[in-house]
Amino acid sequence: MSDIVVVYHSGYGHTRKVAEHLARGANAELLAIDDNGDLPESAWDTLAKARTIVFGAPTYMGNASWQFKKFADASSKVWFTRGWQNKLFAGFTNSASPAGDKGVTLAWLQTLAAQHGGLWISLGMAPSNTKAAKNTDLNALGGSTGLLVQSPSDASVDEIPQGGLDTATAFGTRIAEITKQFA
Amino acid sequence: MSDIVVVYHSGYGHTRKVAEHLARGANAELLAIDDNGDLPESAWDTLAKARTIVFGAPTYMGNASWQFKKFADASSKVWFTRGWQNKLFAGFTNSASPAGDKGVTLAWLQTLAAQHGGLWISLGMAPSNTKAAKNTDLNALGGSTGLLVQSPSDASVDEIPQGGLDTATAFGTRIAEITKQFA
Amino acid sequence: MSDIVVVYHSGYGHTRKVAEHLARGANAELLAIDDNGDLPESAWDTLAKARTIVFGAPTYMGNASWQFKKFADASSKVWFTRGWQNKLFAGFTNSASPAGDKGVTLAWLQTLAAQHGGLWISLGMAPSNTKAAKNTDLNALGGSTGLLVQSPSDASVDEIPQGGLDTATAFGTRIAEITKQFA
Amino acid sequence: MSDIVVVYHSGYGHTRKVAEHLARGANAELLAIDDNGDLPESAWDTLAKARTIVFGAPTYMGNASWQFKKFADASSKVWFTRGWQNKLFAGFTNSASPAGDKGVTLAWLQTLAAQHGGLWISLGMAPSNTKAAKNTDLNALGGSTGLLVQSPSDASVDEIPQGGLDTATAFGTRIAEITKQFA
């Protein structure tokens, strides 16, 4: 079992692909929240044993999808027992616009981690934002609190800009290093 | 039909009571989101005709309940047609602590209104925050972007501090005045 | 005297250029906060008489520049007397990355307007975020709560993407229409 | 020299007193930002050597005081060199209302830490929010992302509720434990 678990909801497959790239970099286990906002019962044990939990959700109407929020509300049972106290947490989100209120989602994911008494791992990468910047660069959107990925509104799962996926993998590697250091 | 509609989710009845007090002050119609995050189909017509929409939800795990978020995600159909463009919006939330991340919920409710191209009505009341302040005062929690209500974790629906309910009614009155002025 | 006042701070001239384009669309008066965070004394009278106040600042280190914050702190004198109660407000920000925590600045500008008892005018434009989107489009960054402009870190004042400037002008026009409607 | 540094601005002495209590619990060094938003030049060396940096500021007009923001803007020199990458960070704020937009300040302090590539230590305490809760309790305001302290608007420095000061000391102890674990 991995020390790192990525728990995510994906509406149309884009967020799943980002989760997979992040998990590859982190050597992490993936837990998918289903379309009804539920997890298999065993997933809660996996989360309990994790050293680091990474939250992922698409940004819809300015915040994480309701399915992800249903998972977060269900985690209140864990909250009552301080079951995730002092775990490490990180987060990512995907939406169609470059900015597009992704920061609102990430600010809340940080708050969720803090409600659970956690430590939050930032993206930790300088932005690529000169005139020559391309969407194949690492952190070309300029994220800080977590990973931001843009998938244009008419982009298929195979058309997510490579820079977003590469940033996911690099962030996964960072999360693994921090997890190792903190253990 | 009223020009003002209060659309809310309530988990245990406290947020409903706040909604009722606000609606009394505003002479507004109430629309309740059910435990599965759904509204009756007719509710979308009511919302379409409203001049002003007031959002209300409890704060769970640092944000609006998933049922309210499911409503917000469903409103993306309206978003595509800019159907709520230039409506007036306002918001409120209830939770067990005086502060307790209620501001995160309100920041997102403002973002939701902005996604729809709306105008946001602030609470518009100076706080009552001297040493002599009591929880029967108006705006004793110090809200600004919207209405904050605290219901202690073991308080029944009949034990919500009166100041919270009175602030709800007063905010309703303010919303009605602004709605009239903007019409 | 115009009903609409744009009060802004600009560190290197980019935010000033955005302010000028917005002011052109809104037929607004411009008030520049200086490098020490101060306004001429007469500016406070201009603000007092305005129907609509538009806040503008660069995003530095994840929030509005300290000079803009100094102006906001100075506005606490007005706050004590509820002097800006029920005015209309809007906001914009500029930074080097497409996303880059601009949303944090705008969330606070909304909060500042709410502290003053105001109404907040959202950007009110659908995003341009398909695969074919260009940085000459309106709202190509996907803003909602206010205007987002990106000026790459090595872009001169004359190299701000045209879409950002055009969005500023269009937002100004929207602000003028709402101001007229609300009067 | 301590591994933990508390860098703060205090307008009227209340935030200083909170900083002192937190520093006692953490066995931390205190660095005071002056009324012009400046630090002594040696302070930047102290910050460079710290393992953990705690940010503290009053909330004025919905965000940290401009003096604290001036310090944050000055830290952009460190940002360019990633000088604070992977440090631990935490934050606190004080204002006159129980809620009162303190969360906006803390959300930004987290963002500032993330811009620097840091890890964020949450408050990590369950709230005291039953009907029997008193302002001498730990975390009676219900903070999560950081420490919230209320000093009523007419309270002298000696009249800050004891629970706020005790929570500061307890948070300091937590920060020291996490710092030791991460070293």
Short mmCIF file of N, CA and C in Angstrom, two decimals, chain A residues 93-158:
data_model
loop_
_atom_site.label_atom_id
_atom_site.label_comp_id
_atom_site.label_asym_id
_atom_site.label_seq_id
_atom_site.Cartn_x
_atom_site.Cartn_y
_atom_site.Cartn_z
N THR A 93 -7.07 20.97 -9.33
CA THR A 93 -8.37 21.15 -9.98
C THR A 93 -8.17 21.43 -11.46
N ASN A 94 -9.21 21.15 -12.21
CA ASN A 94 -9.20 21.29 -13.66
C ASN A 94 -10.47 22.04 -14.07
N SER A 95 -10.33 22.99 -15.02
CA SER A 95 -11.53 23.60 -15.60
C SER A 95 -11.18 24.14 -16.97
N ALA A 96 -12.17 24.71 -17.64
CA ALA A 96 -12.02 25.05 -19.05
C ALA A 96 -11.26 26.34 -19.31
N SER A 97 -11.27 27.27 -18.36
CA SER A 97 -10.60 28.55 -18.55
C SER A 97 -9.23 28.55 -17.89
N PRO A 98 -8.32 29.45 -18.32
CA PRO A 98 -7.01 29.53 -17.68
C PRO A 98 -7.11 29.86 -16.18
N ALA A 99 -7.91 30.85 -15.83
CA ALA A 99 -8.10 31.19 -14.41
C ALA A 99 -9.41 30.52 -13.97
N GLY A 100 -10.53 31.19 -14.25
CA GLY A 100 -11.82 30.54 -14.11
C GLY A 100 -12.18 30.04 -12.72
N ASP A 101 -11.84 30.78 -11.69
CA ASP A 101 -12.26 30.46 -10.32
C ASP A 101 -11.68 29.14 -9.80
N LYS A 102 -10.65 28.64 -10.44
CA LYS A 102 -9.97 27.46 -9.90
C LYS A 102 -9.41 27.75 -8.49
N GLY A 103 -9.01 29.00 -8.27
CA GLY A 103 -8.46 29.36 -6.97
C GLY A 103 -9.48 29.23 -5.84
N VAL A 104 -10.76 29.41 -6.15
CA VAL A 104 -11.81 29.25 -5.13
C VAL A 104 -11.87 27.80 -4.67
N THR A 105 -11.78 26.89 -5.63
CA THR A 105 -11.75 25.46 -5.30
C THR A 105 -10.55 25.13 -4.41
N LEU A 106 -9.39 25.63 -4.81
CA LEU A 106 -8.18 25.29 -4.05
C LEU A 106 -8.20 25.90 -2.65
N ALA A 107 -8.74 27.12 -2.53
CA ALA A 107 -8.82 27.74 -1.20
C ALA A 107 -9.70 26.89 -0.29
N TRP A 108 -10.76 26.33 -0.86
CA TRP A 108 -11.60 25.47 -0.04
C TRP A 108 -10.93 24.12 0.26
N LEU A 109 -10.24 23.54 -0.70
CA LEU A 109 -9.55 22.28 -0.42
C LEU A 109 -8.54 22.45 0.72
N GLN A 110 -7.87 23.60 0.75
CA GLN A 110 -6.97 23.90 1.87
C GLN A 110 -7.74 23.98 3.18
N THR A 111 -8.91 24.59 3.12
CA THR A 111 -9.74 24.73 4.32
C THR A 111 -10.18 23.36 4.81
N LEU A 112 -10.56 22.50 3.89
CA LEU A 112 -10.97 21.13 4.24
C LEU A 112 -9.82 20.40 4.95
N ALA A 113 -8.63 20.54 4.40
CA ALA A 113 -7.46 19.92 5.03
C ALA A 113 -7.23 20.49 6.43
N ALA A 114 -7.45 21.78 6.57
CA ALA A 114 -7.24 22.43 7.87
C ALA A 114 -8.31 22.02 8.88
N GLN A 115 -9.54 21.84 8.42
CA GLN A 115 -10.59 21.34 9.30
C GLN A 115 -10.14 20.00 9.90
N HIS A 116 -9.45 19.21 9.11
CA HIS A 116 -8.98 17.90 9.57
C HIS A 116 -7.65 17.99 10.32
N GLY A 117 -7.14 19.21 10.54
CA GLY A 117 -5.91 19.36 11.32
C GLY A 117 -4.65 18.98 10.56
N GLY A 118 -4.67 19.17 9.24
CA GLY A 118 -3.56 18.72 8.41
C GLY A 118 -2.51 19.76 8.13
N LEU A 119 -1.52 19.34 7.37
CA LEU A 119 -0.48 20.24 6.82
C LEU A 119 -0.66 20.26 5.30
N TRP A 120 -0.53 21.43 4.72
CA TRP A 120 -0.82 21.61 3.30
C TRP A 120 0.47 21.79 2.49
N ILE A 121 0.62 20.98 1.46
CA ILE A 121 1.79 21.06 0.57
C ILE A 121 1.45 21.95 -0.62
N SER A 122 2.14 23.06 -0.77
CA SER A 122 1.89 23.94 -1.91
C SER A 122 2.48 23.35 -3.18
N LEU A 123 2.15 23.97 -4.32
CA LEU A 123 2.67 23.48 -5.61
C LEU A 123 4.20 23.57 -5.66
N GLY A 124 4.72 24.69 -5.15
CA GLY A 124 6.17 24.82 -5.01
C GLY A 124 6.95 24.96 -6.30
N MET A 125 6.32 25.54 -7.31
CA MET A 125 7.02 25.75 -8.59
C MET A 125 6.87 27.20 -9.03
N ALA A 126 7.95 27.82 -9.43
CA ALA A 126 7.87 29.15 -10.02
C ALA A 126 7.02 29.08 -11.30
N PRO A 127 6.26 30.11 -11.59
CA PRO A 127 5.45 30.10 -12.81
C PRO A 127 6.29 30.34 -14.07
N SER A 128 5.79 29.85 -15.19
CA SER A 128 6.37 30.20 -16.49
C SER A 128 5.45 31.25 -17.10
N ASN A 129 5.83 32.51 -17.03
CA ASN A 129 4.89 33.57 -17.45
C ASN A 129 5.55 34.71 -18.22
N THR A 130 6.61 34.39 -18.94
CA THR A 130 7.17 35.42 -19.83
C THR A 130 6.39 35.42 -21.16
N LYS A 131 6.75 36.33 -22.04
CA LYS A 131 6.10 36.39 -23.35
C LYS A 131 6.31 35.10 -24.14
N ALA A 132 7.41 34.42 -23.86
CA ALA A 132 7.74 33.20 -24.60
C ALA A 132 7.11 31.95 -24.00
N ALA A 133 6.37 32.10 -22.90
CA ALA A 133 5.79 30.93 -22.22
C ALA A 133 4.85 30.17 -23.14
N LYS A 134 4.87 28.83 -23.01
CA LYS A 134 4.00 27.98 -23.83
C LYS A 134 3.19 27.07 -22.90
N ASN A 135 2.09 26.52 -23.44
CA ASN A 135 1.27 25.68 -22.57
C ASN A 135 1.83 24.26 -22.43
N THR A 136 3.07 24.07 -22.92
CA THR A 136 3.80 22.84 -22.60
C THR A 136 4.75 23.04 -21.42
N ASP A 137 4.82 24.26 -20.91
CA ASP A 137 5.72 24.55 -19.78
C ASP A 137 5.12 24.04 -18.46
N LEU A 138 5.98 23.86 -17.49
CA LEU A 138 5.53 23.58 -16.13
C LEU A 138 4.94 24.84 -15.51
N ASN A 139 3.82 24.68 -14.85
CA ASN A 139 3.13 25.77 -14.13
C ASN A 139 2.93 27.02 -14.99
N ALA A 140 2.44 26.83 -16.20
CA ALA A 140 2.21 27.95 -17.11
C ALA A 140 0.97 28.77 -16.73
N LEU A 141 0.12 28.25 -15.85
CA LEU A 141 -1.04 29.03 -15.41
C LEU A 141 -0.72 29.89 -14.19
N GLY A 142 0.39 29.57 -13.51
CA GLY A 142 0.77 30.37 -12.34
C GLY A 142 0.05 29.95 -11.07
N GLY A 143 -0.05 28.66 -10.81
CA GLY A 143 -0.63 28.18 -9.55
C GLY A 143 0.34 28.35 -8.40
N SER A 144 -0.16 28.38 -7.20
CA SER A 144 0.70 28.43 -6.01
C SER A 144 0.19 27.47 -4.92
N THR A 145 -1.08 27.59 -4.57
CA THR A 145 -1.59 26.77 -3.46
C THR A 145 -1.76 25.31 -3.87
N GLY A 146 -1.90 25.05 -5.16
CA GLY A 146 -2.04 23.69 -5.64
C GLY A 146 -1.90 23.66 -7.15
N LEU A 147 -2.25 22.53 -7.72
CA LEU A 147 -2.09 22.33 -9.16
C LEU A 147 -3.33 22.82 -9.91
N LEU A 148 -3.10 23.68 -10.91
CA LEU A 148 -4.16 24.18 -11.78
C LEU A 148 -3.97 23.57 -13.16
N VAL A 149 -5.03 22.98 -13.71
CA VAL A 149 -4.96 22.46 -15.08
C VAL A 149 -6.12 23.05 -15.87
N GLN A 150 -5.82 23.46 -17.11
CA GLN A 150 -6.86 23.94 -18.02
C GLN A 150 -7.10 22.92 -19.11
N SER A 151 -8.35 22.51 -19.29
CA SER A 151 -8.76 21.71 -20.44
C SER A 151 -9.82 22.52 -21.18
N PRO A 152 -9.48 23.05 -22.36
CA PRO A 152 -10.47 23.88 -23.07
C PRO A 152 -11.82 23.18 -23.16
N SER A 153 -12.87 23.97 -23.25
CA SER A 153 -14.23 23.43 -23.11
C SER A 153 -14.57 22.38 -24.16
N ASP A 154 -13.90 22.43 -25.32
CA ASP A 154 -14.17 21.44 -26.36
C ASP A 154 -13.00 20.46 -26.54
N ALA A 155 -12.12 20.38 -25.55
CA ALA A 155 -10.97 19.47 -25.63
C ALA A 155 -11.37 18.09 -25.12
N SER A 156 -11.03 17.08 -25.87
CA SER A 156 -11.22 15.71 -25.40
C SER A 156 -10.20 15.40 -24.32
N VAL A 157 -10.36 14.25 -23.69
CA VAL A 157 -9.41 13.83 -22.66
C VAL A 157 -7.98 13.74 -23.23
N ASP A 158 -7.89 13.46 -24.52
CA ASP A 158 -6.57 13.35 -25.15
C ASP A 158 -6.00 14.69 -25.58
#
